[in-house]
CSV table of C-alpha atoms in Angstrom, one decimal:
chain,number,residue,atom,x,y,z
A,1,MET,CA,-12.5,-37.0,14.7
A,2,PRO,CA,-9.3,-36.3,12.9
A,3,THR,CA,-6.2,-35.4,15.0
A,4,LEU,CA,-4.6,-32.0,14.4
A,5,ALA,CA,-1.0,-32.5,12.8
A,6,ILE,CA,0.2,-29.3,14.8
A,7,GLU,CA,-1.1,-27.2,17.3
A,8,PRO,CA,-3.7,-24.7,16.0
A,9,PRO,CA,-2.7,-21.1,16.0
A,10,PRO,CA,-4.7,-18.9,18.7
A,11,ALA,CA,-7.7,-17.4,17.4
A,12,VAL,CA,-7.8,-13.7,16.7
A,13,THR,CA,-10.2,-11.8,18.7
A,14,LEU,CA,-10.8,-8.0,19.4
A,15,PRO,CA,-12.2,-6.6,22.7
A,16,VAL,CA,-15.8,-5.3,22.7
A,17,ALA,CA,-15.9,-1.9,24.4
A,18,GLY,CA,-17.8,-1.9,27.8
A,19,SER,CA,-18.2,-5.6,28.2
A,20,ASP,CA,-16.1,-9.0,28.6
A,21,LEU,CA,-17.1,-10.1,25.0
A,22,VAL,CA,-14.6,-10.6,22.2
A,23,PHE,CA,-15.1,-10.3,18.6
A,24,PRO,CA,-13.8,-13.1,16.6
A,25,VAL,CA,-11.9,-12.1,13.3
A,26,ARG,CA,-12.5,-14.2,10.0
A,27,ARG,CA,-11.1,-12.0,7.2
A,28,VAL,CA,-9.8,-8.5,6.9
A,29,TYR,CA,-10.7,-6.6,3.7
A,30,CYS,CA,-9.4,-2.9,2.9
A,31,ILE,CA,-10.6,-0.6,0.4
A,32,GLY,CA,-8.2,1.6,-1.3
A,33,ARG,CA,-8.5,5.4,-2.2
A,34,ASN,CA,-12.0,5.8,-0.8
A,35,TYR,CA,-11.6,9.5,0.0
A,36,ALA,CA,-11.4,12.0,-2.8
A,37,ALA,CA,-8.5,14.0,-1.3
A,38,HIS,CA,-6.4,11.1,-0.7
A,39,THR,CA,-7.1,9.6,-4.0
A,40,ILE,CA,-5.8,12.7,-5.7
A,41,GLU,CA,-2.6,12.7,-3.5
A,42,MET,CA,-1.9,9.1,-4.5
A,43,GLY,CA,-2.4,10.0,-8.1
A,44,GLY,CA,-5.8,8.6,-8.8
A,45,ASP,CA,-8.9,10.1,-10.0
A,46,PRO,CA,-12.0,9.9,-7.7
A,47,ASP,CA,-14.7,10.6,-10.5
A,48,ARG,CA,-13.5,7.3,-12.5
A,49,GLU,CA,-12.3,4.7,-10.2
A,50,GLU,CA,-14.2,1.6,-9.4
A,51,PRO,CA,-13.6,0.5,-5.7
A,52,PHE,CA,-10.6,-1.8,-5.4
A,53,PHE,CA,-9.6,-4.0,-2.5
A,54,PHE,CA,-6.7,-5.8,-0.8
A,55,GLN,CA,-6.4,-7.9,2.3
A,56,LYS,CA,-4.5,-7.9,5.5
A,57,ASN,CA,-4.3,-11.1,7.6
A,58,PRO,CA,-6.4,-11.7,10.7
A,59,ASP,CA,-3.3,-11.7,12.9
A,60,ASN,CA,-2.1,-8.5,11.4
A,61,LEU,CA,-4.7,-6.8,13.9
A,62,ASN,CA,-2.9,-5.2,16.7
A,63,VAL,CA,-4.6,-4.3,19.9
A,64,SER,CA,-1.3,-3.8,21.9
A,65,GLY,CA,-1.1,0.0,21.6
A,66,GLU,CA,2.2,-0.4,20.1
A,67,PHE,CA,3.4,-0.3,16.3
A,68,PRO,CA,6.5,-2.4,15.7
A,69,TYR,CA,8.4,-0.7,13.0
A,70,PRO,CA,8.9,-3.3,10.4
A,71,PRO,CA,12.1,-4.5,8.9
A,72,ARG,CA,13.3,-4.1,5.3
A,73,SER,CA,11.6,-0.6,5.2
A,74,SER,CA,12.5,2.9,5.8
A,75,ASP,CA,9.2,4.8,4.7
A,76,VAL,CA,6.3,3.5,6.7
A,77,HIS,CA,3.2,5.5,6.5
A,78,HIS,CA,-0.1,5.7,8.7
A,79,GLU,CA,-3.7,5.7,7.3
A,80,ALA,CA,-6.2,6.6,9.7
A,81,GLU,CA,-9.5,4.3,9.1
A,82,LEU,CA,-12.8,3.5,10.4
A,83,ALA,CA,-13.2,-0.3,10.7
A,84,VAL,CA,-16.5,-2.2,10.2
A,85,MET,CA,-17.1,-5.5,11.8
A,86,LEU,CA,-19.7,-7.7,10.3
A,87,LYS,CA,-22.0,-10.1,12.3
A,88,SER,CA,-23.4,-11.9,9.4
A,89,GLY,CA,-22.9,-11.9,5.6
A,90,GLY,CA,-23.7,-13.7,2.4
A,91,VAL,CA,-23.6,-12.9,-1.3
A,92,ASN,CA,-25.0,-10.3,-3.4
A,93,ILE,CA,-26.3,-8.3,-0.4
A,94,PRO,CA,-28.4,-5.3,-1.4
A,95,VAL,CA,-27.3,-1.9,-0.6
A,96,ASP,CA,-30.3,-1.1,1.5
A,97,GLY,CA,-30.0,-4.3,3.6
A,98,ALA,CA,-26.2,-4.0,4.1
A,99,LEU,CA,-26.0,-2.4,7.5
A,100,ASP,CA,-28.2,-5.2,8.9
A,101,HIS,CA,-24.9,-7.3,8.8
A,102,VAL,CA,-22.9,-4.9,10.8
A,103,TYR,CA,-21.9,-5.7,14.3
A,104,GLY,CA,-19.9,-2.4,15.2
A,105,TYR,CA,-17.1,-0.3,14.5
A,106,ALA,CA,-13.6,0.6,15.7
A,107,LEU,CA,-10.7,2.9,15.2
A,108,ALA,CA,-7.9,1.3,12.9
A,109,LEU,CA,-4.6,2.1,11.3
A,110,ASP,CA,-3.6,0.7,8.0
A,111,MET,CA,0.2,1.0,8.5
A,112,THR,CA,2.0,0.7,4.9
A,113,ARG,CA,5.6,0.1,3.8
A,114,ARG,CA,5.1,2.7,1.3
A,115,ASP,CA,8.6,2.1,-0.2
A,116,LEU,CA,7.8,-1.7,-0.8
A,117,GLN,CA,4.4,-0.8,-2.0
A,118,GLY,CA,5.6,1.5,-4.6
A,119,GLU,CA,8.3,-1.1,-5.8
A,120,LYS,CA,5.4,-3.5,-6.3
A,121,LYS,CA,3.1,-1.0,-8.1
A,122,SER,CA,5.8,-0.3,-10.6
A,123,LEU,CA,6.5,-3.9,-11.4
A,124,ARG,CA,2.6,-4.6,-11.3
A,125,GLN,CA,2.9,-7.0,-8.6
A,126,PRO,CA,0.6,-7.6,-5.6
A,127,TRP,CA,0.9,-5.4,-2.4
A,128,GLU,CA,1.0,-7.7,0.4
A,129,ILE,CA,4.7,-7.2,1.2
A,130,GLY,CA,3.7,-3.5,1.7
A,131,LYS,CA,0.4,-4.0,3.6
A,132,ALA,CA,0.1,-7.5,5.3
A,133,PHE,CA,3.0,-7.6,7.8
A,134,GLU,CA,3.2,-8.1,11.4
A,135,GLY,CA,1.4,-5.6,13.7
A,136,SER,CA,0.4,-3.5,10.4
A,137,ALA,CA,-3.2,-2.9,11.6
A,138,PRO,CA,-3.5,-1.2,15.0
A,139,VAL,CA,-7.0,-1.3,16.2
A,140,GLY,CA,-9.3,-0.3,19.0
A,141,PRO,CA,-12.1,-2.0,21.0
A,142,VAL,CA,-15.0,-2.6,18.9
A,143,HIS,CA,-18.2,-0.5,19.6
A,144,PRO,CA,-21.4,-2.5,19.0
A,145,ALA,CA,-23.8,-0.5,16.6
A,146,SER,CA,-26.5,-1.4,19.0
A,147,ARG,CA,-24.7,1.5,21.1
A,148,VAL,CA,-23.2,3.8,18.7
A,149,GLY,CA,-25.5,3.6,15.5
A,150,HIS,CA,-24.1,3.5,12.1
A,151,PRO,CA,-21.7,6.5,11.7
A,152,THR,CA,-22.2,8.2,8.5
A,153,ASP,CA,-20.7,11.4,9.1
A,154,GLY,CA,-18.3,12.8,11.9
A,155,ARG,CA,-14.6,14.2,12.2
A,156,ILE,CA,-12.0,11.4,11.7
A,157,ALA,CA,-8.4,12.8,12.5
A,158,LEU,CA,-5.0,11.6,13.3
A,159,GLU,CA,-2.3,13.4,15.3
A,160,VAL,CA,1.4,12.6,15.4
A,161,ASN,CA,3.3,13.8,18.4
A,162,GLY,CA,0.5,16.3,18.8
A,163,GLU,CA,0.4,17.6,15.3
A,164,ILE,CA,-2.7,17.2,13.0
A,165,ARG,CA,-1.6,15.0,10.0
A,166,GLN,CA,-4.9,13.7,8.7
A,167,GLU,CA,-8.3,15.4,9.1
A,168,GLY,CA,-11.6,14.5,7.2
A,169,ASP,CA,-15.2,13.4,7.5
A,170,LEU,CA,-16.8,10.1,7.4
A,171,ASN,CA,-19.2,11.5,4.8
A,172,HIS,CA,-16.3,12.3,2.4
A,173,MET,CA,-16.0,8.6,1.7
A,174,ILE,CA,-16.5,8.0,-2.1
A,175,TRP,CA,-18.1,4.5,-1.5
A,176,LYS,CA,-20.2,4.6,1.7
A,177,VAL,CA,-20.0,1.6,4.2
A,178,PRO,CA,-23.4,-0.1,2.9
A,179,GLU,CA,-22.0,0.3,-0.8
A,180,ILE,CA,-18.6,-1.3,0.2
A,181,ILE,CA,-20.4,-4.4,1.8
A,182,SER,CA,-22.7,-4.9,-1.1
A,183,TYR,CA,-19.9,-4.4,-3.7
A,184,LEU,CA,-17.7,-7.0,-1.8
A,185,SER,CA,-20.5,-9.4,-1.5
A,186,ASP,CA,-20.7,-9.5,-5.2
A,187,TYR,CA,-17.1,-11.1,-5.4
A,188,PHE,CA,-16.7,-12.9,-2.0
A,189,GLU,CA,-19.1,-14.6,0.3
A,190,LEU,CA,-19.0,-12.5,3.3
A,191,ALA,CA,-19.5,-13.7,7.0
A,192,GLY,CA,-19.8,-13.0,10.5
A,193,GLY,CA,-16.4,-12.1,11.7
A,194,ASP,CA,-15.2,-10.0,8.6
A,195,VAL,CA,-13.4,-6.8,9.1
A,196,ILE,CA,-13.4,-4.0,6.5
A,197,LEU,CA,-11.1,-1.1,6.7
A,198,SER,CA,-13.0,1.5,4.9
A,199,GLY,CA,-10.3,3.8,3.8
A,200,THR,CA,-8.2,6.9,4.7
A,201,PRO,CA,-8.5,10.8,4.6
A,202,SER,CA,-5.6,12.8,2.9
A,203,GLY,CA,-2.4,13.5,4.8
A,204,VAL,CA,-0.8,10.1,4.9
A,205,ALA,CA,3.0,10.4,5.9
A,206,ALA,CA,6.0,8.7,7.4
A,207,VAL,CA,6.4,7.7,10.9
A,208,ALA,CA,9.5,6.9,13.0
A,209,ARG,CA,10.4,5.1,16.1
A,210,GLY,CA,9.3,6.9,19.2
A,211,ASP,CA,6.4,8.7,17.3
A,212,VAL,CA,3.2,8.8,19.1
A,213,MET,CA,-0.1,8.6,16.8
A,214,GLU,CA,-3.6,9.5,18.3
A,215,LEU,CA,-6.5,8.5,16.2
A,216,GLU,CA,-9.9,10.0,17.0
A,217,VAL,CA,-13.4,9.2,15.3
A,218,ASP,CA,-16.6,11.0,16.3
A,219,ARG,CA,-18.6,8.6,18.5
A,220,LEU,CA,-15.8,6.3,18.8
A,221,GLY,CA,-13.4,8.0,21.0
A,222,ALA,CA,-9.5,8.0,20.6
A,223,MET,CA,-6.9,5.5,20.3
A,224,THR,CA,-3.3,6.2,20.9
A,225,VAL,CA,-0.5,3.9,19.5
A,226,ARG,CA,3.3,4.4,20.0
A,227,VAL,CA,5.8,3.5,17.1
A,228,VAL,CA,8.5,1.2,18.8
């Protein structure tokens, strides 16, 4: 067996709610502009856009309850999301079988260096510098679908310092979870351990050090994250 040249990085895992199990993370896919009102606030047209995706790194997932404000940015925004965790995958997955591949769901935040993302957009360059930075995806425990089912509707909301910033309903997604999984599988070979962030409602806005964010999704409870 080959000898490793360096010590391998630690595996990225997420706690499974109500158990001693952990969910191993393989990849993180994020869909952009998947709620109509957010698409409009970001300058898009929800009636015309095909889904598009970007990726975060597995170790961007952050279960600490704190969000470290990143360097080289002065305009960092919150984006409240439902995360989908896959237990299996494949290619060309049909929509009507897509939910068979879901292990569970979690609360998540897609934190974004909006100023750096905007710079890259204007130059037609990739967004990773604005999206895939350390600690950029605070996430809560994984709730198995065997316990909570497959949420297709229900309130998703984010408060900052006790004031509502984002509020919507999961049924406002332009592309529903089964469609997202099916579409992704036409371009990537999905597998167990993949995580999909399913988009954010309108109301994204900046945070500052000391702010307290509280995300809530029906059937999944709440998650509190402090900006440090």
